[in-house]
């Protein structure tokens, strides 16, 4: 994560007042920088996606329930995939299920919370999405990084994104 870092987020909840206040100040500065960059980025993404993304607070609090990779994906390892035509991520808020579809993937990379190499496995339980950063990295390439409650993150570089609700009560 470029702005909304896990360790900084943890420090905002520190019992040590000086650590907490310093972290809160830095968090506010980083959040302001991110908002500025996000405002520029969203100009290049579809209005339909941005409306859904913003109406659902960036899917904060949703659980990652599945990742669907296109059949001809080329994985470098259990934590990194490159040059995928399509990837779908399913997020659930326990009422609705959202499908985020990424097109023209350059990179899909999982960073485990432990700092050790670990494959992306959803069988150990659900990962709750705490924050995400949606940024432009090149003229026609974008980055979506998702930070989960356990400190793990998922980094996606893509050319196009869409979102749709696939289940509702």
mmCIF file of N, CA and C in Angstrom, residues 32-168:
data_model
loop_
_atom_site.group_PDB
_atom_site.id
_atom_site.type_symbol
_atom_site.label_atom_id
_atom_site.label_comp_id
_atom_site.label_asym_id
_atom_site.label_seq_id
_atom_site.Cartn_x
_atom_site.Cartn_y
_atom_site.Cartn_z
ATOM 1 N N UNK A 32 -5.043 12.321 2.901
ATOM 2 C CA UNK A 32 -5.238 13.501 2.051
ATOM 3 C C UNK A 32 -4.484 13.347 0.730
ATOM 4 N N UNK A 33 -3.269 12.824 0.779
ATOM 5 C CA UNK A 33 -2.492 12.581 -0.451
ATOM 6 C C UNK A 33 -3.200 11.552 -1.331
ATOM 7 N N UNK A 34 -3.694 10.483 -0.697
ATOM 8 C CA UNK A 34 -4.396 9.457 -1.462
ATOM 9 C C UNK A 34 -5.643 10.024 -2.130
ATOM 10 N N UNK A 35 -6.433 10.781 -1.402
ATOM 11 C CA UNK A 35 -7.667 11.347 -1.965
ATOM 12 C C UNK A 35 -7.344 12.192 -3.190
ATOM 13 N N UNK A 36 -6.286 12.994 -3.116
ATOM 14 C CA UNK A 36 -5.884 13.800 -4.264
ATOM 15 C C UNK A 36 -5.544 12.948 -5.470
ATOM 16 N N UNK A 37 -4.813 11.877 -5.246
ATOM 17 C CA UNK A 37 -4.436 10.988 -6.348
ATOM 18 C C UNK A 37 -5.646 10.198 -6.861
ATOM 19 N N UNK A 38 -6.510 9.779 -5.943
ATOM 20 C CA UNK A 38 -7.715 9.043 -6.338
ATOM 21 C C UNK A 38 -8.627 9.912 -7.206
ATOM 22 N N UNK A 39 -8.787 11.172 -6.853
ATOM 23 C CA UNK A 39 -9.635 12.082 -7.638
ATOM 24 C C UNK A 39 -9.140 12.164 -9.076
ATOM 25 N N UNK A 40 -7.825 12.182 -9.263
ATOM 26 C CA UNK A 40 -7.268 12.194 -10.617
ATOM 27 C C UNK A 40 -7.488 10.853 -11.313
ATOM 28 N N UNK A 41 -7.317 9.764 -10.587
ATOM 29 C CA UNK A 41 -7.453 8.414 -11.150
ATOM 30 C C UNK A 41 -8.877 8.132 -11.611
ATOM 31 N N UNK A 42 -9.855 8.510 -10.819
ATOM 32 C CA UNK A 42 -11.237 8.135 -11.131
ATOM 33 C C UNK A 42 -11.748 8.757 -12.419
ATOM 34 N N UNK A 43 -11.094 9.784 -12.912
ATOM 35 C CA UNK A 43 -11.475 10.401 -14.190
ATOM 36 C C UNK A 43 -11.322 9.423 -15.350
ATOM 37 N N UNK A 44 -10.449 8.430 -15.188
ATOM 38 C CA UNK A 44 -10.125 7.494 -16.263
ATOM 39 C C UNK A 44 -10.882 6.171 -16.160
ATOM 40 N N UNK A 45 -11.672 6.005 -15.117
ATOM 41 C CA UNK A 45 -12.428 4.771 -14.916
ATOM 42 C C UNK A 45 -13.904 5.028 -15.204
ATOM 43 N N UNK A 46 -14.637 3.968 -15.496
ATOM 44 C CA UNK A 46 -16.043 4.137 -15.875
ATOM 45 C C UNK A 46 -16.850 4.756 -14.733
ATOM 46 N N UNK A 47 -17.793 5.587 -15.120
ATOM 47 C CA UNK A 47 -18.663 6.236 -14.135
ATOM 48 C C UNK A 47 -19.476 5.198 -13.362
ATOM 49 N N UNK A 48 -19.891 4.137 -14.038
ATOM 50 C CA UNK A 48 -20.673 3.080 -13.382
ATOM 51 C C UNK A 48 -19.847 2.404 -12.288
ATOM 52 N N UNK A 49 -18.577 2.104 -12.590
ATOM 53 C CA UNK A 49 -17.730 1.479 -11.575
ATOM 54 C C UNK A 49 -17.512 2.425 -10.397
ATOM 55 N N UNK A 50 -17.163 3.670 -10.685
ATOM 56 C CA UNK A 50 -16.880 4.636 -9.619
ATOM 57 C C UNK A 50 -18.106 4.824 -8.725
ATOM 58 N N UNK A 51 -19.281 4.888 -9.303
ATOM 59 C CA UNK A 51 -20.501 5.039 -8.497
ATOM 60 C C UNK A 51 -20.668 3.853 -7.552
ATOM 61 N N UNK A 52 -20.520 2.653 -8.071
ATOM 62 C CA UNK A 52 -20.648 1.451 -7.239
ATOM 63 C C UNK A 52 -19.562 1.416 -6.168
ATOM 64 N N UNK A 53 -18.336 1.724 -6.558
ATOM 65 C CA UNK A 53 -17.191 1.724 -5.637
ATOM 66 C C UNK A 53 -17.420 2.719 -4.498
ATOM 67 N N UNK A 54 -17.801 3.927 -4.841
ATOM 68 C CA UNK A 54 -17.988 4.956 -3.820
ATOM 69 C C UNK A 54 -19.250 4.724 -2.990
ATOM 70 N N UNK A 55 -20.327 4.275 -3.621
ATOM 71 C CA UNK A 55 -21.565 3.993 -2.879
ATOM 72 C C UNK A 55 -21.369 2.889 -1.846
ATOM 73 N N UNK A 56 -20.385 2.024 -2.081
ATOM 74 C CA UNK A 56 -20.100 0.913 -1.167
ATOM 75 C C UNK A 56 -18.810 1.131 -0.382
ATOM 76 N N UNK A 57 -18.386 2.394 -0.286
ATOM 77 C CA UNK A 57 -17.227 2.781 0.520
ATOM 78 C C UNK A 57 -15.981 1.972 0.182
ATOM 79 N N UNK A 58 -15.775 1.725 -1.112
ATOM 80 C CA UNK A 58 -14.615 0.948 -1.541
ATOM 81 C C UNK A 58 -14.689 -0.503 -1.099
ATOM 82 N N UNK A 59 -15.889 -0.965 -0.770
ATOM 83 C CA UNK A 59 -16.150 -2.341 -0.310
ATOM 84 C C UNK A 59 -15.513 -2.623 1.047
ATOM 85 N N UNK A 60 -15.255 -1.565 1.807
ATOM 86 C CA UNK A 60 -14.674 -1.728 3.139
ATOM 87 C C UNK A 60 -15.607 -2.566 4.008
ATOM 88 N N UNK A 61 -15.027 -3.515 4.731
ATOM 89 C CA UNK A 61 -15.801 -4.398 5.592
ATOM 90 C C UNK A 61 -16.335 -5.630 4.890
ATOM 91 N N UNK A 62 -16.185 -5.674 3.574
ATOM 92 C CA UNK A 62 -16.602 -6.871 2.835
ATOM 93 C C UNK A 62 -15.571 -7.976 3.028
ATOM 94 N N UNK A 63 -16.010 -9.192 2.840
ATOM 95 C CA UNK A 63 -15.128 -10.348 2.950
ATOM 96 C C UNK A 63 -14.760 -10.838 1.561
ATOM 97 N N UNK A 64 -13.492 -11.151 1.382
ATOM 98 C CA UNK A 64 -13.032 -11.763 0.135
ATOM 99 C C UNK A 64 -13.480 -13.214 0.171
ATOM 100 N N UNK A 65 -14.351 -13.590 -0.766
ATOM 101 C CA UNK A 65 -14.873 -14.954 -0.750
ATOM 102 C C UNK A 65 -14.312 -15.825 -1.856
ATOM 103 N N UNK A 66 -13.820 -15.213 -2.939
ATOM 104 C CA UNK A 66 -13.242 -16.030 -4.010
ATOM 105 C C UNK A 66 -12.462 -15.154 -4.981
ATOM 106 N N UNK A 67 -11.500 -15.778 -5.638
ATOM 107 C CA UNK A 67 -10.755 -15.164 -6.736
ATOM 108 C C UNK A 67 -10.817 -16.144 -7.893
ATOM 109 N N UNK A 68 -11.327 -15.687 -9.017
ATOM 110 C CA UNK A 68 -11.470 -16.532 -10.200
ATOM 111 C C UNK A 68 -10.502 -16.039 -11.266
ATOM 112 N N UNK A 69 -9.585 -16.902 -11.677
ATOM 113 C CA UNK A 69 -8.582 -16.547 -12.675
ATOM 114 C C UNK A 69 -8.947 -17.164 -14.012
ATOM 115 N N UNK A 70 -8.638 -16.468 -15.097
ATOM 116 C CA UNK A 70 -8.900 -17.021 -16.427
ATOM 117 C C UNK A 70 -8.058 -18.269 -16.626
ATOM 118 N N UNK A 71 -8.548 -19.186 -17.432
ATOM 119 C CA UNK A 71 -7.950 -20.520 -17.548
ATOM 120 C C UNK A 71 -6.534 -20.527 -18.111
ATOM 121 N N UNK A 72 -6.156 -19.552 -18.908
ATOM 122 C CA UNK A 72 -4.807 -19.567 -19.485
ATOM 123 C C UNK A 72 -3.861 -18.642 -18.726
ATOM 124 N N UNK A 73 -4.054 -18.545 -17.419
ATOM 125 C CA UNK A 73 -3.198 -17.683 -16.614
ATOM 126 C C UNK A 73 -1.807 -18.292 -16.465
ATOM 127 N N UNK A 74 -0.831 -17.413 -16.322
ATOM 128 C CA UNK A 74 0.561 -17.836 -16.165
ATOM 129 C C UNK A 74 1.030 -17.416 -14.780
ATOM 130 N N UNK A 75 1.042 -18.364 -13.850
ATOM 131 C CA UNK A 75 1.473 -17.984 -12.514
ATOM 132 C C UNK A 75 2.968 -18.212 -12.351
ATOM 133 N N UNK A 76 3.632 -17.207 -11.785
ATOM 134 C CA UNK A 76 5.056 -17.310 -11.492
ATOM 135 C C UNK A 76 5.271 -18.098 -10.210
ATOM 136 N N UNK A 77 4.294 -18.041 -9.316
ATOM 137 C CA UNK A 77 4.401 -18.716 -8.026
ATOM 138 C C UNK A 77 2.992 -18.845 -7.455
ATOM 139 N N UNK A 78 2.918 -19.296 -6.212
ATOM 140 C CA UNK A 78 1.614 -19.398 -5.552
ATOM 141 C C UNK A 78 1.101 -18.040 -5.087
ATOM 142 N N UNK A 79 1.927 -17.002 -5.209
ATOM 143 C CA UNK A 79 1.526 -15.676 -4.743
ATOM 144 C C UNK A 79 1.530 -14.629 -5.848
ATOM 145 N N UNK A 80 1.926 -14.996 -7.064
ATOM 146 C CA UNK A 80 2.036 -14.000 -8.131
ATOM 147 C C UNK A 80 1.617 -14.574 -9.473
ATOM 148 N N UNK A 81 0.769 -13.836 -10.169
ATOM 149 C CA UNK A 81 0.321 -14.209 -11.506
ATOM 150 C C UNK A 81 0.548 -13.024 -12.426
ATOM 151 N N UNK A 82 0.870 -13.310 -13.690
ATOM 152 C CA UNK A 82 1.111 -12.235 -14.660
ATOM 153 C C UNK A 82 0.331 -12.492 -15.939
ATOM 154 N N UNK A 83 0.007 -11.399 -16.616
ATOM 155 C CA UNK A 83 -0.618 -11.418 -17.940
ATOM 156 C C UNK A 83 -1.895 -12.259 -17.994
ATOM 157 N N UNK A 84 -2.807 -11.960 -17.120
ATOM 158 C CA UNK A 84 -4.108 -12.626 -17.109
ATOM 159 C C UNK A 84 -5.083 -11.815 -17.953
ATOM 160 N N UNK A 85 -5.843 -12.462 -18.827
ATOM 161 C CA UNK A 85 -6.849 -11.698 -19.568
ATOM 162 C C UNK A 85 -7.935 -11.149 -18.641
ATOM 163 N N UNK A 86 -8.386 -11.994 -17.707
ATOM 164 C CA UNK A 86 -9.479 -11.594 -16.815
ATOM 165 C C UNK A 86 -9.281 -12.226 -15.437
ATOM 166 N N UNK A 87 -9.628 -11.471 -14.422
ATOM 167 C CA UNK A 87 -9.660 -11.967 -13.049
ATOM 168 C C UNK A 87 -10.919 -11.410 -12.397
ATOM 169 N N UNK A 88 -11.618 -12.264 -11.670
ATOM 170 C CA UNK A 88 -12.819 -11.829 -10.958
ATOM 171 C C UNK A 88 -12.606 -12.050 -9.470
ATOM 172 N N UNK A 89 -12.963 -11.051 -8.703
ATOM 173 C CA UNK A 89 -12.867 -11.131 -7.252
ATOM 174 C C UNK A 89 -14.272 -10.995 -6.690
ATOM 175 N N UNK A 90 -14.623 -11.897 -5.799
ATOM 176 C CA UNK A 90 -15.940 -11.857 -5.172
ATOM 177 C C UNK A 90 -15.802 -11.344 -3.742
ATOM 178 N N UNK A 91 -16.597 -10.336 -3.429
ATOM 179 C CA UNK A 91 -16.619 -9.728 -2.103
ATOM 180 C C UNK A 91 -18.042 -9.799 -1.570
ATOM 181 N N UNK A 92 -18.171 -10.087 -0.287
ATOM 182 C CA UNK A 92 -19.497 -10.200 0.315
ATOM 183 C C UNK A 92 -19.568 -9.365 1.583
ATOM 184 N N UNK A 93 -20.681 -8.669 1.748
ATOM 185 C CA UNK A 93 -20.926 -7.952 3.005
ATOM 186 C C UNK A 93 -21.927 -8.735 3.865
ATOM 187 N N UNK A 94 -22.071 -10.007 3.584
ATOM 188 C CA UNK A 94 -22.973 -10.958 4.241
ATOM 189 C C UNK A 94 -24.427 -10.789 3.809
ATOM 190 N N UNK A 95 -24.708 -9.777 3.014
ATOM 191 C CA UNK A 95 -26.034 -9.630 2.413
ATOM 192 C C UNK A 95 -25.896 -9.696 0.902
ATOM 193 N N UNK A 96 -25.045 -8.847 0.372
ATOM 194 C CA UNK A 96 -24.822 -8.780 -1.069
ATOM 195 C C UNK A 96 -23.476 -9.389 -1.428
ATOM 196 N N UNK A 97 -23.371 -9.873 -2.653
ATOM 197 C CA UNK A 97 -22.096 -10.341 -3.196
ATOM 198 C C UNK A 97 -21.772 -9.459 -4.390
ATOM 199 N N UNK A 98 -20.568 -8.938 -4.383
ATOM 200 C CA UNK A 98 -20.097 -8.066 -5.455
ATOM 201 C C UNK A 98 -19.030 -8.787 -6.250
ATOM 202 N N UNK A 99 -19.087 -8.646 -7.547
ATOM 203 C CA UNK A 99 -18.066 -9.215 -8.428
ATOM 204 C C UNK A 99 -17.295 -8.063 -9.059
ATOM 205 N N UNK A 100 -16.008 -7.980 -8.733
ATOM 206 C CA UNK A 100 -15.126 -7.019 -9.384
ATOM 207 C C UNK A 100 -14.404 -7.775 -10.486
ATOM 208 N N UNK A 101 -14.504 -7.295 -11.708
ATOM 209 C CA UNK A 101 -13.856 -7.946 -12.845
ATOM 210 C C UNK A 101 -12.762 -7.030 -13.363
ATOM 211 N N UNK A 102 -11.559 -7.569 -13.392
ATOM 212 C CA UNK A 102 -10.386 -6.832 -13.868
ATOM 213 C C UNK A 102 -10.003 -7.386 -15.233
ATOM 214 N N UNK A 103 -9.770 -6.500 -16.184
ATOM 215 C CA UNK A 103 -9.390 -6.886 -17.544
ATOM 216 C C UNK A 103 -7.966 -6.424 -17.815
ATOM 217 N N UNK A 104 -7.285 -7.153 -18.694
ATOM 218 C CA UNK A 104 -5.933 -6.774 -19.094
ATOM 219 C C UNK A 104 -4.965 -6.731 -17.926
ATOM 220 N N UNK A 105 -4.999 -7.770 -17.108
ATOM 221 C CA UNK A 105 -4.127 -7.790 -15.935
ATOM 222 C C UNK A 105 -2.670 -7.927 -16.332
ATOM 223 N N UNK A 106 -1.873 -7.090 -15.749
ATOM 224 C CA UNK A 106 -0.432 -7.176 -15.899
ATOM 225 C C UNK A 106 0.145 -7.955 -14.720
ATOM 226 N N UNK A 107 -0.491 -7.798 -13.554
ATOM 227 C CA UNK A 107 0.024 -8.406 -12.336
ATOM 228 C C UNK A 107 -1.101 -8.626 -11.330
ATOM 229 N N UNK A 108 -1.053 -9.771 -10.678
ATOM 230 C CA UNK A 108 -1.885 -10.065 -9.513
ATOM 231 C C UNK A 108 -0.926 -10.663 -8.494
ATOM 232 N N UNK A 109 -0.751 -9.974 -7.381
ATOM 233 C CA UNK A 109 0.268 -10.393 -6.417
ATOM 234 C C UNK A 109 -0.304 -10.361 -5.005
ATOM 235 N N UNK A 110 -0.119 -11.463 -4.297
ATOM 236 C CA UNK A 110 -0.590 -11.590 -2.926
ATOM 237 C C UNK A 110 0.591 -11.430 -1.982
ATOM 238 N N UNK A 111 0.417 -10.575 -0.977
ATOM 239 C CA UNK A 111 1.440 -10.374 0.051
ATOM 240 C C UNK A 111 0.864 -10.855 1.380
ATOM 241 N N UNK A 112 1.361 -11.977 1.892
ATOM 242 C CA UNK A 112 0.819 -12.502 3.149
ATOM 243 C C UNK A 112 1.146 -11.593 4.331
ATOM 244 N N UNK A 113 0.336 -11.671 5.349
ATOM 245 C CA UNK A 113 0.512 -10.839 6.540
ATOM 246 C C UNK A 113 1.786 -11.173 7.288
ATOM 247 N N UNK A 114 2.194 -12.408 7.230
ATOM 248 C CA UNK A 114 3.324 -12.853 8.030
ATOM 249 C C UNK A 114 4.663 -12.375 7.502
ATOM 250 N N UNK A 115 4.703 -11.889 6.277
ATOM 251 C CA UNK A 115 5.966 -11.508 5.672
ATOM 252 C C UNK A 115 6.677 -12.697 5.058
ATOM 253 N N UNK A 116 6.136 -13.888 5.282
ATOM 254 C CA UNK A 116 6.718 -15.099 4.708
ATOM 255 C C UNK A 116 5.980 -15.437 3.428
ATOM 256 N N UNK A 117 6.600 -16.237 2.597
ATOM 257 C CA UNK A 117 5.925 -16.699 1.383
ATOM 258 C C UNK A 117 4.764 -17.584 1.799
ATOM 259 N N UNK A 118 3.624 -17.281 1.260
ATOM 260 C CA UNK A 118 2.422 -18.038 1.572
ATOM 261 C C UNK A 118 1.498 -17.947 0.380
ATOM 262 N N UNK A 119 0.888 -19.052 0.035
ATOM 263 C CA UNK A 119 -0.032 -19.012 -1.098
ATOM 264 C C UNK A 119 -1.341 -18.358 -0.666
ATOM 265 N N UNK A 120 -2.046 -17.828 -1.630
ATOM 266 C CA UNK A 120 -3.340 -17.218 -1.357
ATOM 267 C C UNK A 120 -4.354 -18.341 -1.201
ATOM 268 N N UNK A 121 -4.763 -18.589 0.020
ATOM 269 C CA UNK A 121 -5.727 -19.650 0.295
ATOM 270 C C UNK A 121 -6.876 -19.064 1.096
ATOM 271 N N UNK A 122 -8.060 -19.238 0.598
ATOM 272 C CA UNK A 122 -9.229 -18.699 1.281
ATOM 273 C C UNK A 122 -9.873 -19.722 2.199
ATOM 274 N N UNK A 123 -9.322 -20.928 2.241
ATOM 275 C CA UNK A 123 -9.939 -21.992 3.028
ATOM 276 C C UNK A 123 -9.750 -21.803 4.522
ATOM 277 N N UNK A 124 -8.783 -20.988 4.949
ATOM 278 C CA UNK A 124 -8.529 -20.779 6.373
ATOM 279 C C UNK A 124 -9.505 -19.786 6.996
ATOM 280 N N UNK A 125 -10.426 -19.295 6.239
ATOM 281 C CA UNK A 125 -11.375 -18.305 6.736
ATOM 282 C C UNK A 125 -11.434 -17.137 5.781
ATOM 283 N N UNK A 126 -12.299 -16.231 6.095
ATOM 284 C CA UNK A 126 -12.493 -15.088 5.213
ATOM 285 C C UNK A 126 -11.541 -13.958 5.572
ATOM 286 N N UNK A 127 -11.173 -13.204 4.559
ATOM 287 C CA UNK A 127 -10.358 -12.019 4.752
ATOM 288 C C UNK A 127 -11.275 -10.805 4.652
ATOM 289 N N UNK A 128 -11.272 -9.977 5.669
ATOM 290 C CA UNK A 128 -12.104 -8.777 5.682
ATOM 291 C C UNK A 128 -11.318 -7.612 5.087
ATOM 292 N N UNK A 129 -11.903 -6.947 4.106
ATOM 293 C CA UNK A 129 -11.260 -5.818 3.446
ATOM 294 C C UNK A 129 -11.371 -4.588 4.338
ATOM 295 N N UNK A 130 -10.235 -4.010 4.675
ATOM 296 C CA UNK A 130 -10.225 -2.821 5.526
ATOM 297 C C UNK A 130 -10.052 -1.545 4.714
ATOM 298 N N UNK A 131 -9.099 -1.544 3.798
ATOM 299 C CA UNK A 131 -8.836 -0.363 2.981
ATOM 300 C C UNK A 131 -8.427 -0.808 1.589
ATOM 301 N N UNK A 132 -8.628 0.075 0.624
ATOM 302 C CA UNK A 132 -8.101 -0.195 -0.711
ATOM 303 C C UNK A 132 -7.635 1.110 -1.328
ATOM 304 N N UNK A 133 -6.649 0.991 -2.198
ATOM 305 C CA UNK A 133 -6.128 2.140 -2.935
ATOM 306 C C UNK A 133 -6.296 1.862 -4.418
ATOM 307 N N UNK A 134 -6.940 2.776 -5.095
ATOM 308 C CA UNK A 134 -7.183 2.682 -6.523
ATOM 309 C C UNK A 134 -6.423 3.831 -7.168
ATOM 310 N N UNK A 135 -5.344 3.501 -7.911
ATOM 311 C CA UNK A 135 -4.442 4.525 -8.433
ATOM 312 C C UNK A 135 -4.104 4.284 -9.898
ATOM 313 N N UNK A 136 -3.751 5.351 -10.587
ATOM 314 C CA UNK A 136 -3.252 5.240 -11.958
ATOM 315 C C UNK A 136 -1.738 5.094 -11.878
ATOM 316 N N UNK A 137 -1.183 4.080 -12.598
ATOM 317 C CA UNK A 137 0.266 3.885 -12.569
ATOM 318 C C UNK A 137 0.935 4.237 -13.894
ATOM 319 N N UNK A 138 0.181 4.178 -14.977
ATOM 320 C CA UNK A 138 0.629 4.596 -16.304
ATOM 321 C C UNK A 138 -0.585 5.182 -17.005
ATOM 322 N N UNK A 139 -0.391 5.693 -18.200
ATOM 323 C CA UNK A 139 -1.506 6.312 -18.916
ATOM 324 C C UNK A 139 -2.707 5.383 -19.035
ATOM 325 N N UNK A 140 -2.454 4.108 -19.326
ATOM 326 C CA UNK A 140 -3.553 3.159 -19.527
ATOM 327 C C UNK A 140 -3.513 1.986 -18.551
ATOM 328 N N UNK A 141 -2.774 2.108 -17.454
ATOM 329 C CA UNK A 141 -2.678 1.050 -16.443
ATOM 330 C C UNK A 141 -3.044 1.605 -15.078
ATOM 331 N N UNK A 142 -3.748 0.770 -14.331
ATOM 332 C CA UNK A 142 -4.211 1.168 -13.015
ATOM 333 C C UNK A 142 -3.797 0.122 -11.989
ATOM 334 N N UNK A 143 -3.826 0.524 -10.742
ATOM 335 C CA UNK A 143 -3.472 -0.351 -9.639
ATOM 336 C C UNK A 143 -4.610 -0.336 -8.626
ATOM 337 N N UNK A 144 -4.975 -1.512 -8.163
ATOM 338 C CA UNK A 144 -5.940 -1.631 -7.070
ATOM 339 C C UNK A 144 -5.280 -2.518 -6.033
ATOM 340 N N UNK A 145 -5.010 -1.949 -4.876
ATOM 341 C CA UNK A 145 -4.407 -2.730 -3.804
ATOM 342 C C UNK A 145 -5.398 -2.802 -2.658
ATOM 343 N N UNK A 146 -5.609 -4.023 -2.181
ATOM 344 C CA UNK A 146 -6.583 -4.278 -1.123
ATOM 345 C C UNK A 146 -5.837 -4.706 0.133
ATOM 346 N N UNK A 147 -6.107 -4.040 1.241
ATOM 347 C CA UNK A 147 -5.494 -4.366 2.523
ATOM 348 C C UNK A 147 -6.541 -5.044 3.393
ATOM 349 N N UNK A 148 -6.203 -6.236 3.878
ATOM 350 C CA UNK A 148 -7.137 -7.021 4.671
ATOM 351 C C UNK A 148 -6.834 -6.899 6.158
ATOM 352 N N UNK A 149 -7.799 -7.255 6.979
ATOM 353 C CA UNK A 149 -7.714 -7.070 8.427
ATOM 354 C C UNK A 149 -6.542 -7.802 9.068
ATOM 355 N N UNK A 150 -6.066 -8.867 8.450
ATOM 356 C CA UNK A 150 -4.943 -9.610 9.030
ATOM 357 C C UNK A 150 -3.591 -9.065 8.582
ATOM 358 N N UNK A 151 -3.585 -8.000 7.775
ATOM 359 C CA UNK A 151 -2.338 -7.398 7.313
ATOM 360 C C UNK A 151 -1.893 -7.872 5.950
ATOM 361 N N UNK A 152 -2.557 -8.862 5.388
ATOM 362 C CA UNK A 152 -2.202 -9.307 4.042
ATOM 363 C C UNK A 152 -2.771 -8.321 3.027
ATOM 364 N N UNK A 153 -2.213 -8.350 1.814
ATOM 365 C CA UNK A 153 -2.716 -7.448 0.772
ATOM 366 C C UNK A 153 -2.700 -8.148 -0.578
ATOM 367 N N UNK A 154 -3.506 -7.619 -1.466
ATOM 368 C CA UNK A 154 -3.619 -8.126 -2.823
ATOM 369 C C UNK A 154 -3.417 -6.939 -3.755
ATOM 370 N N UNK A 155 -2.428 -7.037 -4.640
ATOM 371 C CA UNK A 155 -2.085 -5.964 -5.573
ATOM 372 C C UNK A 155 -2.465 -6.401 -6.978
ATOM 373 N N UNK A 156 -3.211 -5.545 -7.677
ATOM 374 C CA UNK A 156 -3.688 -5.871 -9.018
ATOM 375 C C UNK A 156 -3.367 -4.708 -9.946
ATOM 376 N N UNK A 157 -2.681 -4.989 -11.051
ATOM 377 C CA UNK A 157 -2.444 -3.999 -12.101
ATOM 378 C C UNK A 157 -3.304 -4.397 -13.290
ATOM 379 N N UNK A 158 -4.077 -3.471 -13.839
ATOM 380 C CA UNK A 158 -5.073 -3.795 -14.854
ATOM 381 C C UNK A 158 -5.297 -2.607 -15.784
ATOM 382 N N UNK A 159 -6.057 -2.852 -16.870
ATOM 383 C CA UNK A 159 -6.399 -1.771 -17.797
ATOM 384 C C UNK A 159 -7.854 -1.329 -17.670
ATOM 385 N N UNK A 160 -8.726 -2.216 -17.201
ATOM 386 C CA UNK A 160 -10.150 -1.889 -17.097
ATOM 387 C C UNK A 160 -10.744 -2.668 -15.931
ATOM 388 N N UNK A 161 -11.749 -2.067 -15.291
ATOM 389 C CA UNK A 161 -12.410 -2.724 -14.160
ATOM 390 C C UNK A 161 -13.915 -2.470 -14.236
ATOM 391 N N UNK A 162 -14.672 -3.462 -13.800
ATOM 392 C CA UNK A 162 -16.121 -3.291 -13.687
ATOM 393 C C UNK A 162 -16.577 -3.951 -12.389
ATOM 394 N N UNK A 163 -17.756 -3.561 -11.938
ATOM 395 C CA UNK A 163 -18.320 -4.142 -10.719
ATOM 396 C C UNK A 163 -19.801 -4.381 -10.932
ATOM 397 N N UNK A 164 -20.264 -5.497 -10.385
ATOM 398 C CA UNK A 164 -21.704 -5.736 -10.423
ATOM 399 C C UNK A 164 -22.119 -6.552 -9.212
ATOM 400 N N UNK A 165 -23.349 -6.319 -8.805
ATOM 401 C CA UNK A 165 -23.930 -7.078 -7.705
ATOM 402 C C UNK A 165 -24.443 -8.375 -8.306
ATOM 403 N N UNK A 166 -23.971 -9.512 -7.787
ATOM 404 C CA UNK A 166 -24.420 -10.784 -8.352
ATOM 405 C C UNK A 166 -25.391 -11.510 -7.435
ATOM 406 N N UNK A 167 -25.577 -10.992 -6.228
ATOM 407 C CA UNK A 167 -26.543 -11.596 -5.319
ATOM 408 C C UNK A 167 -27.093 -10.511 -4.418
ATOM 409 N N UNK A 168 -28.372 -10.543 -4.234
ATOM 410 C CA UNK A 168 -29.008 -9.671 -3.261
ATOM 411 C C UNK A 168 -30.204 -10.404 -2.688
#
